[in-house]
């Protein structure tokens, strides 16, 4: 019995320590949760080139600026210093997500209209960038599945040139004369000043003004018609025999109840209350009443194959002239084999297929034809059915125009 | 006599009818009918003074204020480019001439750079300006790898040396309407527009304009006090990391200088 009580005490102490530990850990997590850092990088620029200070170069005033960044620096030194001074405001993470789709070269997917296959075994709705796989199941269903989209960061810049006459011998660099079509007679535009620098001053500020003073009127409102009681009776008559001492006298059974309620109140006010089972007493158990909110039935035809197509590239960015290796992987994730598997990749304008760069582990029939984007439409057809769990990977190379 | 009178009456009635018809056709057209169609920039043109279009972009959306947009300027073989130091009114404070000028430029500011070693024009110096009017949004760590590429060619310098002015509007090409050829020094030829077209509007139709380069024959003033005006106040710029050492060298101390 003594041993069991000692064990019980040890269990209690360990459990209480764990409970306190968990509680303190929660508190510390809440208190020490790192504030969104930053900031400077994410706020100031979409990209995060963090160059050390000694690489910045500004001989005139030793100010620090970074390529691809705004005026706030992103290094740890500046972050610690500025955060202590409270200079850099917290970042807006949404700015990091900004991008321009024109800077990316995309390939894959099925951009509308959806691709369909006609009875003459040709496809309609194939847009540039589309990559799809067509197959037939054992039950004769014809399916078309689009791949994911691969995006390469490959901005390309071109220019428009205009040659105009200019004044000779003067200081004007602008055109001497230009005839323009009919347009606006005069537009007031803010012309730049002689010296253009960064200005941190506020150009415009909306200030909400509050109350300067408030005078409160607390005087009572004069009552003109005061009504007096018509009949006055002695309402204290019922309390004649009741004394203050009687009100506080408790009987014996009432004392027990008050004591019980006081103990219950003390127990109720404890933050953590550990309850244990001692010698056959059952611990309070929580019975959770759960019910099903929704029920979705996925009905797959037994014996039908399903193809999963995924597309990938070996790099995330490319300059004009770079070679990118694309891969297309199809896998039968269904319950039956599929036939007439045809993979079509309609290359976009800036992708040029490199001849004889095709690598495929399966027996396929390959052909390439010109498409509407002045590139090629690549087509692979598997000569044999694709069994359950089997996969085929096709690799080919394209040069970025 | 009566026939002549009748003929004159009919002729007068016909002329009046023609006059009414003509009046009707003129009143049916609006002045706006003669304006160019499409997505144009009616308020801003490439012929605006340097800095106007870029300053207007600063009032637009996105994190453009204070962003140093990487820019790379290339020219024909042998041509050297240099850039005045930021905020330094010293006329000799130029970076070392390089065949490829790489720097981060503030959007809205106007930078005047120095061009030397022009083929066929030894000793001739040009001082074009570049104005970044928009930025790119590259993924992380790719900003300096993919700067705005400005490719100048012999035709630019030959035209300028003939006394004319060249305005180039650089635009980010829309991949949906891209030119289906590999871009290199030979194929990267500009789209020529006439003197009566706005190159900014034309560039806006094919992509997103990001920079304006103006090449004229203006030379620095002889008075040092006018140099800040000539260099547009020496706006701040940032070097690329891998070129900071070479660009920080002084123009006069460069051992590779040919002149």
Tab-separated table of C-alpha atoms in Angstrom, chain A:
chain	number	residue	atom	x	y	z
A	1	UNK	CA	0.000	0.000	0.000
A	2	UNK	CA	2.798	2.381	0.850
A	3	UNK	CA	4.593	1.506	-2.331
A	4	UNK	CA	1.519	2.108	-4.361
A	5	UNK	CA	0.973	5.490	-2.741
A	6	UNK	CA	4.564	6.464	-3.469
A	7	UNK	CA	4.130	5.438	-7.064
A	8	UNK	CA	0.928	7.376	-7.169
A	9	UNK	CA	2.651	10.462	-5.860
A	10	UNK	CA	5.438	10.103	-8.349
A	11	UNK	CA	2.953	9.698	-11.176
A	12	UNK	CA	1.121	12.731	-9.943
A	13	UNK	CA	4.271	14.810	-9.763
A	14	UNK	CA	5.409	13.761	-13.197
A	15	UNK	CA	2.009	14.426	-14.686
A	16	UNK	CA	1.789	17.798	-13.001
A	17	UNK	CA	5.267	18.697	-14.160
A	18	UNK	CA	4.364	17.776	-17.724
A	19	UNK	CA	1.196	19.754	-17.473
A	20	UNK	CA	3.014	22.802	-16.212
A	21	UNK	CA	5.684	22.320	-18.799
A	22	UNK	CA	3.148	22.211	-21.565
A	23	UNK	CA	1.406	25.229	-20.200
A	24	UNK	CA	4.608	27.208	-19.884
A	25	UNK	CA	5.677	26.106	-23.330
A	26	UNK	CA	2.451	27.337	-24.797
A	27	UNK	CA	2.868	30.613	-23.051
A	28	UNK	CA	6.424	30.990	-24.214
A	29	UNK	CA	5.455	30.117	-27.763
A	30	UNK	CA	2.857	32.771	-27.742
A	31	UNK	CA	5.169	35.343	-26.285
A	32	UNK	CA	8.222	34.529	-28.370
A	33	UNK	CA	6.540	33.986	-31.665
A	34	UNK	CA	8.862	35.606	-34.178
A	35	UNK	CA	7.482	38.666	-35.759
A	36	UNK	CA	7.449	38.620	-39.545
A	37	UNK	CA	10.947	39.444	-40.616
A	38	UNK	CA	11.867	41.056	-43.316
A	39	UNK	CA	10.990	42.810	-44.300
A	40	UNK	CA	13.254	44.811	-46.056
A	41	UNK	CA	13.909	42.313	-48.668
A	42	UNK	CA	10.427	41.126	-49.160
A	43	UNK	CA	8.969	44.510	-48.952
A	44	UNK	CA	11.449	46.350	-50.922
A	45	UNK	CA	11.932	44.038	-53.768
A	46	UNK	CA	10.399	41.060	-55.231
A	47	UNK	CA	13.674	39.353	-55.423
A	48	UNK	CA	16.023	38.643	-52.631
A	49	UNK	CA	19.546	39.283	-53.702
A	50	UNK	CA	21.191	40.084	-50.484
A	51	UNK	CA	24.523	41.634	-51.188
A	52	UNK	CA	26.903	42.614	-48.451
A	53	UNK	CA	27.543	46.252	-47.883
A	54	UNK	CA	31.020	46.357	-49.238
A	55	UNK	CA	29.708	45.538	-52.688
A	56	UNK	CA	27.558	48.595	-52.828
A	57	UNK	CA	29.172	51.508	-54.507
A	58	UNK	CA	28.374	55.123	-54.131
A	59	UNK	CA	31.467	57.237	-53.779
A	60	UNK	CA	29.706	60.497	-53.302
A	61	UNK	CA	27.751	60.128	-50.118
A	62	UNK	CA	28.466	56.556	-49.071
A	63	UNK	CA	24.836	55.698	-49.154
A	64	UNK	CA	24.079	52.063	-49.676
A	65	UNK	CA	22.000	50.843	-52.500
A	66	UNK	CA	21.624	47.427	-53.962
A	67	UNK	CA	20.860	46.271	-57.418
A	68	UNK	CA	17.408	44.889	-57.626
A	69	UNK	CA	16.450	46.335	-54.272
A	70	UNK	CA	14.820	49.384	-53.008
A	71	UNK	CA	16.609	51.812	-50.768
A	72	UNK	CA	16.260	49.688	-47.651
A	73	UNK	CA	18.937	47.098	-47.217
A	74	UNK	CA	18.224	43.453	-46.614
A	75	UNK	CA	21.290	42.277	-44.792
A	76	UNK	CA	21.214	41.097	-41.207
A	77	UNK	CA	23.139	44.108	-40.014
A	78	UNK	CA	20.607	46.555	-41.298
A	79	UNK	CA	17.725	44.430	-40.152
A	80	UNK	CA	18.937	44.306	-36.598
A	81	UNK	CA	19.813	47.966	-36.523
A	82	UNK	CA	16.683	49.131	-38.163
A	83	UNK	CA	14.446	46.872	-36.188
A	84	UNK	CA	15.933	48.247	-33.011
A	85	UNK	CA	15.314	51.737	-34.191
A	86	UNK	CA	11.964	50.828	-35.621
A	87	UNK	CA	12.708	52.366	-38.970
A	88	UNK	CA	11.691	49.659	-41.388
A	89	UNK	CA	8.004	48.961	-41.287
A	90	UNK	CA	6.797	45.362	-41.239
A	91	UNK	CA	6.622	43.659	-44.563
A	92	UNK	CA	3.627	42.888	-46.625
A	93	UNK	CA	4.155	39.304	-47.773
A	94	UNK	CA	1.728	39.769	-50.621
A	95	UNK	CA	4.297	41.905	-52.412
A	96	UNK	CA	6.607	38.941	-52.718
A	97	UNK	CA	4.143	37.144	-54.897
A	98	UNK	CA	4.125	39.740	-57.650
A	99	UNK	CA	5.137	38.563	-61.060
A	100	UNK	CA	4.435	39.282	-64.680
A	101	UNK	CA	3.316	36.388	-66.837
A	102	UNK	CA	4.930	38.011	-69.871
A	103	UNK	CA	8.334	37.330	-68.352
A	104	UNK	CA	7.682	33.593	-68.212
A	105	UNK	CA	7.750	30.987	-70.924
A	106	UNK	CA	5.073	28.419	-70.249
A	107	UNK	CA	4.506	25.003	-71.691
A	108	UNK	CA	1.983	22.368	-70.713
A	109	UNK	CA	-1.615	22.236	-69.605
A	110	UNK	CA	-4.686	22.781	-71.706
A	111	UNK	CA	-5.600	26.413	-72.146
A	112	UNK	CA	-9.083	26.870	-73.480
A	113	UNK	CA	-10.805	25.762	-75.569
A	114	UNK	CA	-10.512	22.215	-74.317
A	115	UNK	CA	-8.810	19.713	-76.564
A	116	UNK	CA	-11.076	17.196	-78.244
A	117	UNK	CA	-10.293	14.383	-80.621
A	118	UNK	CA	-12.286	14.019	-83.770
A	119	UNK	CA	-13.221	10.852	-85.545
A	120	UNK	CA	-10.407	11.333	-88.038
A	121	UNK	CA	-7.888	10.906	-85.208
A	122	UNK	CA	-7.004	14.603	-85.216
A	123	UNK	CA	-7.190	16.993	-82.337
A	124	UNK	CA	-9.044	20.272	-82.127
A	125	UNK	CA	-8.503	22.997	-79.575
A	126	UNK	CA	-4.780	22.483	-79.313
A	127	UNK	CA	-3.384	25.862	-78.392
A	128	UNK	CA	0.290	26.715	-78.204
A	129	UNK	CA	1.707	25.493	-74.880
A	130	UNK	CA	-0.831	22.655	-74.630
A	131	UNK	CA	0.319	19.188	-73.618
A	132	UNK	CA	-2.211	16.379	-73.419
A	133	UNK	CA	-2.447	12.621	-73.501
A	134	UNK	CA	-5.241	10.704	-75.166
A	135	UNK	CA	-6.026	7.080	-74.390
A	136	UNK	CA	-8.742	4.480	-74.535
A	137	UNK	CA	-9.738	2.229	-71.702
A	138	UNK	CA	-10.647	-1.432	-71.936
A	139	UNK	CA	-14.315	-0.540	-71.887
A	140	UNK	CA	-13.825	1.712	-74.888
A	141	UNK	CA	-13.950	5.087	-73.183
A	142	UNK	CA	-11.772	7.719	-74.828
A	143	UNK	CA	-10.182	10.107	-72.359
A	144	UNK	CA	-8.011	13.201	-72.677
A	145	UNK	CA	-5.857	14.297	-69.786
A	146	UNK	CA	-3.880	17.545	-69.673
A	147	UNK	CA	-0.499	17.836	-68.035
A	148	UNK	CA	0.684	20.374	-65.553
A	149	UNK	CA	2.209	23.613	-66.752
A	150	UNK	CA	5.927	24.273	-66.688
A	151	UNK	CA	7.047	27.881	-66.427
A	152	UNK	CA	10.517	29.162	-67.285
A	153	UNK	CA	11.626	32.648	-66.420
A	154	UNK	CA	12.832	33.835	-69.801
A	155	UNK	CA	12.141	37.509	-70.436
A	156	UNK	CA	13.067	38.782	-73.859
A	157	UNK	CA	13.459	42.418	-74.751
A	158	UNK	CA	13.104	44.070	-78.103
A	159	UNK	CA	12.973	47.678	-79.103
A	160	UNK	CA	11.241	50.162	-81.340
A	161	UNK	CA	13.446	52.711	-83.044
A	162	UNK	CA	12.472	56.121	-84.305
A	163	UNK	CA	14.801	58.408	-86.191
A	164	UNK	CA	13.979	62.080	-86.135
A	165	UNK	CA	15.694	65.287	-87.023
A	166	UNK	CA	17.358	67.388	-84.403
A	167	UNK	CA	18.684	70.898	-84.156
A	168	UNK	CA	22.353	71.225	-84.866
A	169	UNK	CA	24.642	73.435	-82.861
A	170	UNK	CA	22.205	74.070	-80.076
A	171	UNK	CA	21.681	72.540	-76.744
A	172	UNK	CA	18.326	71.031	-77.561
A	173	UNK	CA	18.381	67.322	-78.087
A	174	UNK	CA	14.702	67.040	-78.891
A	175	UNK	CA	13.220	66.831	-82.341
A	176	UNK	CA	13.172	69.995	-84.377
A	177	UNK	CA	9.693	69.535	-85.730
A	178	UNK	CA	7.118	66.841	-85.624
A	179	UNK	CA	3.678	66.773	-87.157
A	180	UNK	CA	1.280	64.903	-85.040
A	181	UNK	CA	-2.298	63.863	-85.637
A	182	UNK	CA	-5.082	65.799	-84.047
A	183	UNK	CA	-4.957	65.432	-80.313
A	184	UNK	CA	-5.118	67.229	-77.078
A	185	UNK	CA	-4.281	70.905	-77.284
A	186	UNK	CA	-2.645	71.167	-73.905
A	187	UNK	CA	-2.027	68.742	-71.102
A	188	UNK	CA	-0.664	69.907	-67.790
A	189	UNK	CA	1.929	67.353	-66.857
A	190	UNK	CA	4.270	67.536	-63.910
A	191	UNK	CA	7.590	68.055	-65.583
A	192	UNK	CA	10.640	66.762	-63.730
A	193	UNK	CA	12.845	69.161	-61.909
A	194	UNK	CA	16.461	69.811	-62.588
A	195	UNK	CA	17.664	67.433	-59.907
A	196	UNK	CA	15.790	64.221	-59.437
A	197	UNK	CA	16.469	62.341	-56.269
A	198	UNK	CA	14.605	60.136	-53.917
A	199	UNK	CA	12.374	62.062	-51.644
A	200	UNK	CA	11.144	60.619	-48.426
A	201	UNK	CA	8.848	63.501	-47.697
A	202	UNK	CA	5.168	63.117	-47.778
A	203	UNK	CA	3.612	64.458	-50.904
A	204	UNK	CA	0.164	64.397	-49.512
A	205	UNK	CA	-1.245	63.374	-46.185
A	206	UNK	CA	-4.775	62.911	-45.115
A	207	UNK	CA	-5.067	63.763	-41.440
A	208	UNK	CA	-8.172	62.897	-39.547
A	209	UNK	CA	-8.877	65.583	-36.978
A	210	UNK	CA	-10.431	64.752	-33.680
A	211	UNK	CA	-12.319	66.796	-31.143
A	212	UNK	CA	-10.406	69.662	-29.635
A	213	UNK	CA	-12.634	70.127	-26.637
A	214	UNK	CA	-15.931	68.969	-25.284
A	215	UNK	CA	-18.138	70.705	-22.812
A	216	UNK	CA	-20.454	68.448	-20.885
A	217	UNK	CA	-23.656	69.737	-19.506
A	218	UNK	CA	-24.586	68.010	-16.335
A	219	UNK	CA	-27.267	70.266	-15.023
A	220	UNK	CA	-30.536	68.705	-14.231
A	221	UNK	CA	-33.487	69.483	-16.275
A	222	UNK	CA	-36.000	71.534	-14.319
A	223	UNK	CA	-39.112	69.620	-13.471
A	224	UNK	CA	-42.131	71.695	-13.532
A	225	UNK	CA	-44.882	69.287	-12.659
A	226	UNK	CA	-43.985	67.457	-9.459
A	227	UNK	CA	-46.705	65.045	-8.478
A	228	UNK	CA	-47.176	64.287	-4.835
A	229	UNK	CA	-48.427	61.019	-3.368
A	230	UNK	CA	-52.081	60.836	-2.767
A	231	UNK	CA	-51.952	58.014	-0.185
A	232	UNK	CA	-49.000	57.142	2.054
A	233	UNK	CA	-48.944	53.822	3.958
A	234	UNK	CA	-46.364	52.208	6.245
A	235	UNK	CA	-44.594	49.687	4.016
A	236	UNK	CA	-42.137	48.629	6.768
A	237	UNK	CA	-44.822	46.883	8.715
A	238	UNK	CA	-43.877	43.408	7.449
A	239	UNK	CA	-40.328	43.789	8.704
A	240	UNK	CA	-41.151	44.761	12.215
A	241	UNK	CA	-40.107	41.441	13.769
A	242	UNK	CA	-37.070	40.888	11.617
A	243	UNK	CA	-33.771	41.900	13.111
A	244	UNK	CA	-30.386	42.029	11.623
A	245	UNK	CA	-29.116	39.256	13.905
A	246	UNK	CA	-31.761	36.858	12.695
A	247	UNK	CA	-30.727	37.293	9.132
A	248	UNK	CA	-27.183	36.055	9.808
A	249	UNK	CA	-27.940	33.153	12.074
A	250	UNK	CA	-27.365	29.870	10.331
A	251	UNK	CA	-28.666	26.541	11.327
A	252	UNK	CA	-26.487	23.478	11.596
A	253	UNK	CA	-27.316	21.891	8.283
A	254	UNK	CA	-26.904	25.191	6.523
A	255	UNK	CA	-23.338	25.462	7.827
A	256	UNK	CA	-22.496	22.127	6.243
A	257	UNK	CA	-23.910	23.225	2.925
A	258	UNK	CA	-22.012	26.492	3.028
A	259	UNK	CA	-18.798	24.639	3.781
A	260	UNK	CA	-19.418	22.259	0.913
A	261	UNK	CA	-20.104	25.081	-1.488
A	262	UNK	CA	-16.944	26.884	-0.379
A	263	UNK	CA	-14.805	23.827	-1.092
A	264	UNK	CA	-16.460	23.437	-4.446
A	265	UNK	CA	-15.692	27.043	-5.248
A	266	UNK	CA	-12.036	26.571	-4.305
A	267	UNK	CA	-11.840	23.519	-6.515
A	268	UNK	CA	-13.537	25.312	-9.324
A	269	UNK	CA	-11.080	28.191	-9.212
A	270	UNK	CA	-7.993	26.015	-9.733
A	271	UNK	CA	-6.404	26.551	-13.114
A	272	UNK	CA	-5.358	22.980	-13.648
A	273	UNK	CA	-7.039	20.136	-11.871
A	274	UNK	CA	-5.613	16.687	-12.183
A	275	UNK	CA	-7.927	13.826	-11.547
A	276	UNK	CA	-6.645	10.302	-11.113
A	277	UNK	CA	-8.137	6.923	-10.506
A	278	UNK	CA	-7.493	5.385	-7.144
A	279	UNK	CA	-8.299	1.811	-6.457
A	280	UNK	CA	-11.120	1.144	-8.772
A	281	UNK	CA	-12.559	4.615	-9.034
A	282	UNK	CA	-13.219	5.411	-12.616
A	283	UNK	CA	-11.704	8.526	-14.071
A	284	UNK	CA	-14.088	10.880	-15.763
A	285	UNK	CA	-14.132	10.123	-19.426
A	286	UNK	CA	-15.166	12.393	-22.293
A	287	UNK	CA	-17.478	10.891	-24.783
A	288	UNK	CA	-17.417	12.800	-28.045
A	289	UNK	CA	-20.530	12.685	-30.075
A	290	UNK	CA	-19.487	12.711	-33.695
A	291	UNK	CA	-21.519	12.552	-36.774
A	292	UNK	CA	-20.822	12.492	-40.464
A	293	UNK	CA	-21.228	15.838	-42.135
A	294	UNK	CA	-20.694	14.675	-45.650
A	295	UNK	CA	-20.157	11.529	-47.539
A	296	UNK	CA	-18.542	11.458	-50.959
A	297	UNK	CA	-18.542	8.386	-53.079
A	298	UNK	CA	-15.863	8.094	-55.706
A	299	UNK	CA	-17.173	5.757	-58.289
A	300	UNK	CA	-14.421	4.269	-60.407
A	301	UNK	CA	-15.271	1.865	-63.089
A	302	UNK	CA	-13.638	-1.366	-62.251
A	303	UNK	CA	-11.211	-2.476	-64.859
A	304	UNK	CA	-10.691	0.963	-66.369
A	305	UNK	CA	-7.280	2.477	-66.705
A	306	UNK	CA	-6.504	6.064	-65.928
A	307	UNK	CA	-3.443	7.930	-67.066
A	308	UNK	CA	-1.656	10.551	-65.063
A	309	UNK	CA	0.527	12.892	-67.102
A	310	UNK	CA	3.113	15.204	-65.652
A	311	UNK	CA	5.569	17.499	-67.347
A	312	UNK	CA	8.820	18.876	-66.007
A	313	UNK	CA	11.856	20.829	-67.116
A	314	UNK	CA	15.454	20.664	-66.005
A	315	UNK	CA	15.728	24.388	-65.296
A	316	UNK	CA	13.623	27.237	-64.041
A	317	UNK	CA	15.032	30.037	-66.135
A	318	UNK	CA	16.575	30.334	-69.559
A	319	UNK	CA	18.141	32.932	-71.773
A	320	UNK	CA	17.681	33.078	-75.514
A	321	UNK	CA	19.787	30.299	-76.941
A	322	UNK	CA	19.750	28.111	-73.856
A	323	UNK	CA	18.745	24.480	-74.177
A	324	UNK	CA	16.001	23.156	-71.934
A	325	UNK	CA	15.290	19.477	-71.470
A	326	UNK	CA	11.618	18.727	-71.055
A	327	UNK	CA	10.240	15.499	-69.732
A	328	UNK	CA	6.769	14.039	-70.033
A	329	UNK	CA	5.862	11.141	-67.799
A	330	UNK	CA	2.644	9.185	-68.064
A	331	UNK	CA	1.624	6.556	-65.576
A	332	UNK	CA	-1.324	4.223	-65.508
A	333	UNK	CA	-2.857	4.711	-62.093
A	334	UNK	CA	-6.091	2.933	-62.926
A	335	UNK	CA	-7.307	-0.626	-62.641
A	336	UNK	CA	-6.934	-1.716	-66.215
A	337	UNK	CA	-4.667	-1.262	-69.147
A	338	UNK	CA	-5.115	1.546	-71.661
A	339	UNK	CA	-4.755	1.517	-75.422
A	340	UNK	CA	-4.130	4.016	-78.174
A	341	UNK	CA	-2.031	6.250	-75.968
A	342	UNK	CA	-1.217	9.437	-77.865
A	343	UNK	CA	0.807	12.239	-76.311
A	344	UNK	CA	0.753	15.647	-77.963
A	345	UNK	CA	2.903	18.621	-77.041
A	346	UNK	CA	2.149	21.800	-78.924
A	347	UNK	CA	5.257	23.905	-78.482
A	348	UNK	CA	4.956	27.625	-77.991
A	349	UNK	CA	6.589	30.179	-80.253
A	350	UNK	CA	9.791	30.671	-78.330
A	351	UNK	CA	10.576	26.968	-78.025
A	352	UNK	CA	12.358	25.258	-80.881
A	353	UNK	CA	12.589	21.486	-80.870
A	354	UNK	CA	16.119	20.163	-81.324
A	355	UNK	CA	16.220	17.389	-83.839
A	356	UNK	CA	17.191	13.901	-82.669
A	357	UNK	CA	17.029	14.894	-79.037
A	358	UNK	CA	14.175	12.532	-78.254
A	359	UNK	CA	14.739	9.873	-75.644
A	360	UNK	CA	12.020	7.399	-74.823
A	361	UNK	CA	12.189	4.084	-73.068
A	362	UNK	CA	9.062	2.708	-74.695
A	363	UNK	CA	8.295	1.779	-78.258
A	364	UNK	CA	6.678	4.905	-79.668
A	365	UNK	CA	5.896	6.371	-83.040
A	366	UNK	CA	7.028	9.979	-83.186
A	367	UNK	CA	6.166	12.724	-85.611
A	368	UNK	CA	6.461	16.476	-85.623
A	369	UNK	CA	4.479	18.930	-87.708
A	370	UNK	CA	4.405	22.684	-87.917
A	371	UNK	CA	1.893	24.399	-85.728
A	372	UNK	CA	0.170	27.746	-85.716
A	373	UNK	CA	2.777	29.247	-83.382
A	374	UNK	CA	5.518	28.786	-85.969
A	375	UNK	CA	6.993	26.034	-83.902
A	376	UNK	CA	6.337	22.298	-83.875
A	377	UNK	CA	3.601	20.041	-82.657
A	378	UNK	CA	5.189	16.911	-81.244
A	379	UNK	CA	3.196	13.692	-81.242
A	380	UNK	CA	4.052	10.348	-79.706
A	381	UNK	CA	1.907	7.239	-80.017
A	382	UNK	CA	2.634	4.169	-77.973
A	383	UNK	CA	2.599	1.036	-80.060
A	384	UNK	CA	1.688	-1.190	-77.154
A	385	UNK	CA	-0.901	-0.863	-74.399
A	386	UNK	CA	0.113	0.517	-71.052
A	387	UNK	CA	-0.572	-1.868	-68.192
A	388	UNK	CA	-1.593	-1.118	-64.658
A	389	UNK	CA	1.171	0.656	-62.774
A	390	UNK	CA	3.345	1.015	-65.821
A	391	UNK	CA	4.813	4.341	-66.806
A	392	UNK	CA	6.580	5.892	-69.759
A	393	UNK	CA	8.932	8.819	-69.668
A	394	UNK	CA	9.737	10.893	-72.732
A	395	UNK	CA	12.538	13.403	-72.815
A	396	UNK	CA	13.352	15.929	-75.499
A	397	UNK	CA	15.296	19.144	-75.780
A	398	UNK	CA	14.275	22.576	-76.951
A	399	UNK	CA	16.272	25.705	-77.493
A	400	UNK	CA	14.825	28.946	-76.242
A	401	UNK	CA	14.377	31.522	-78.958
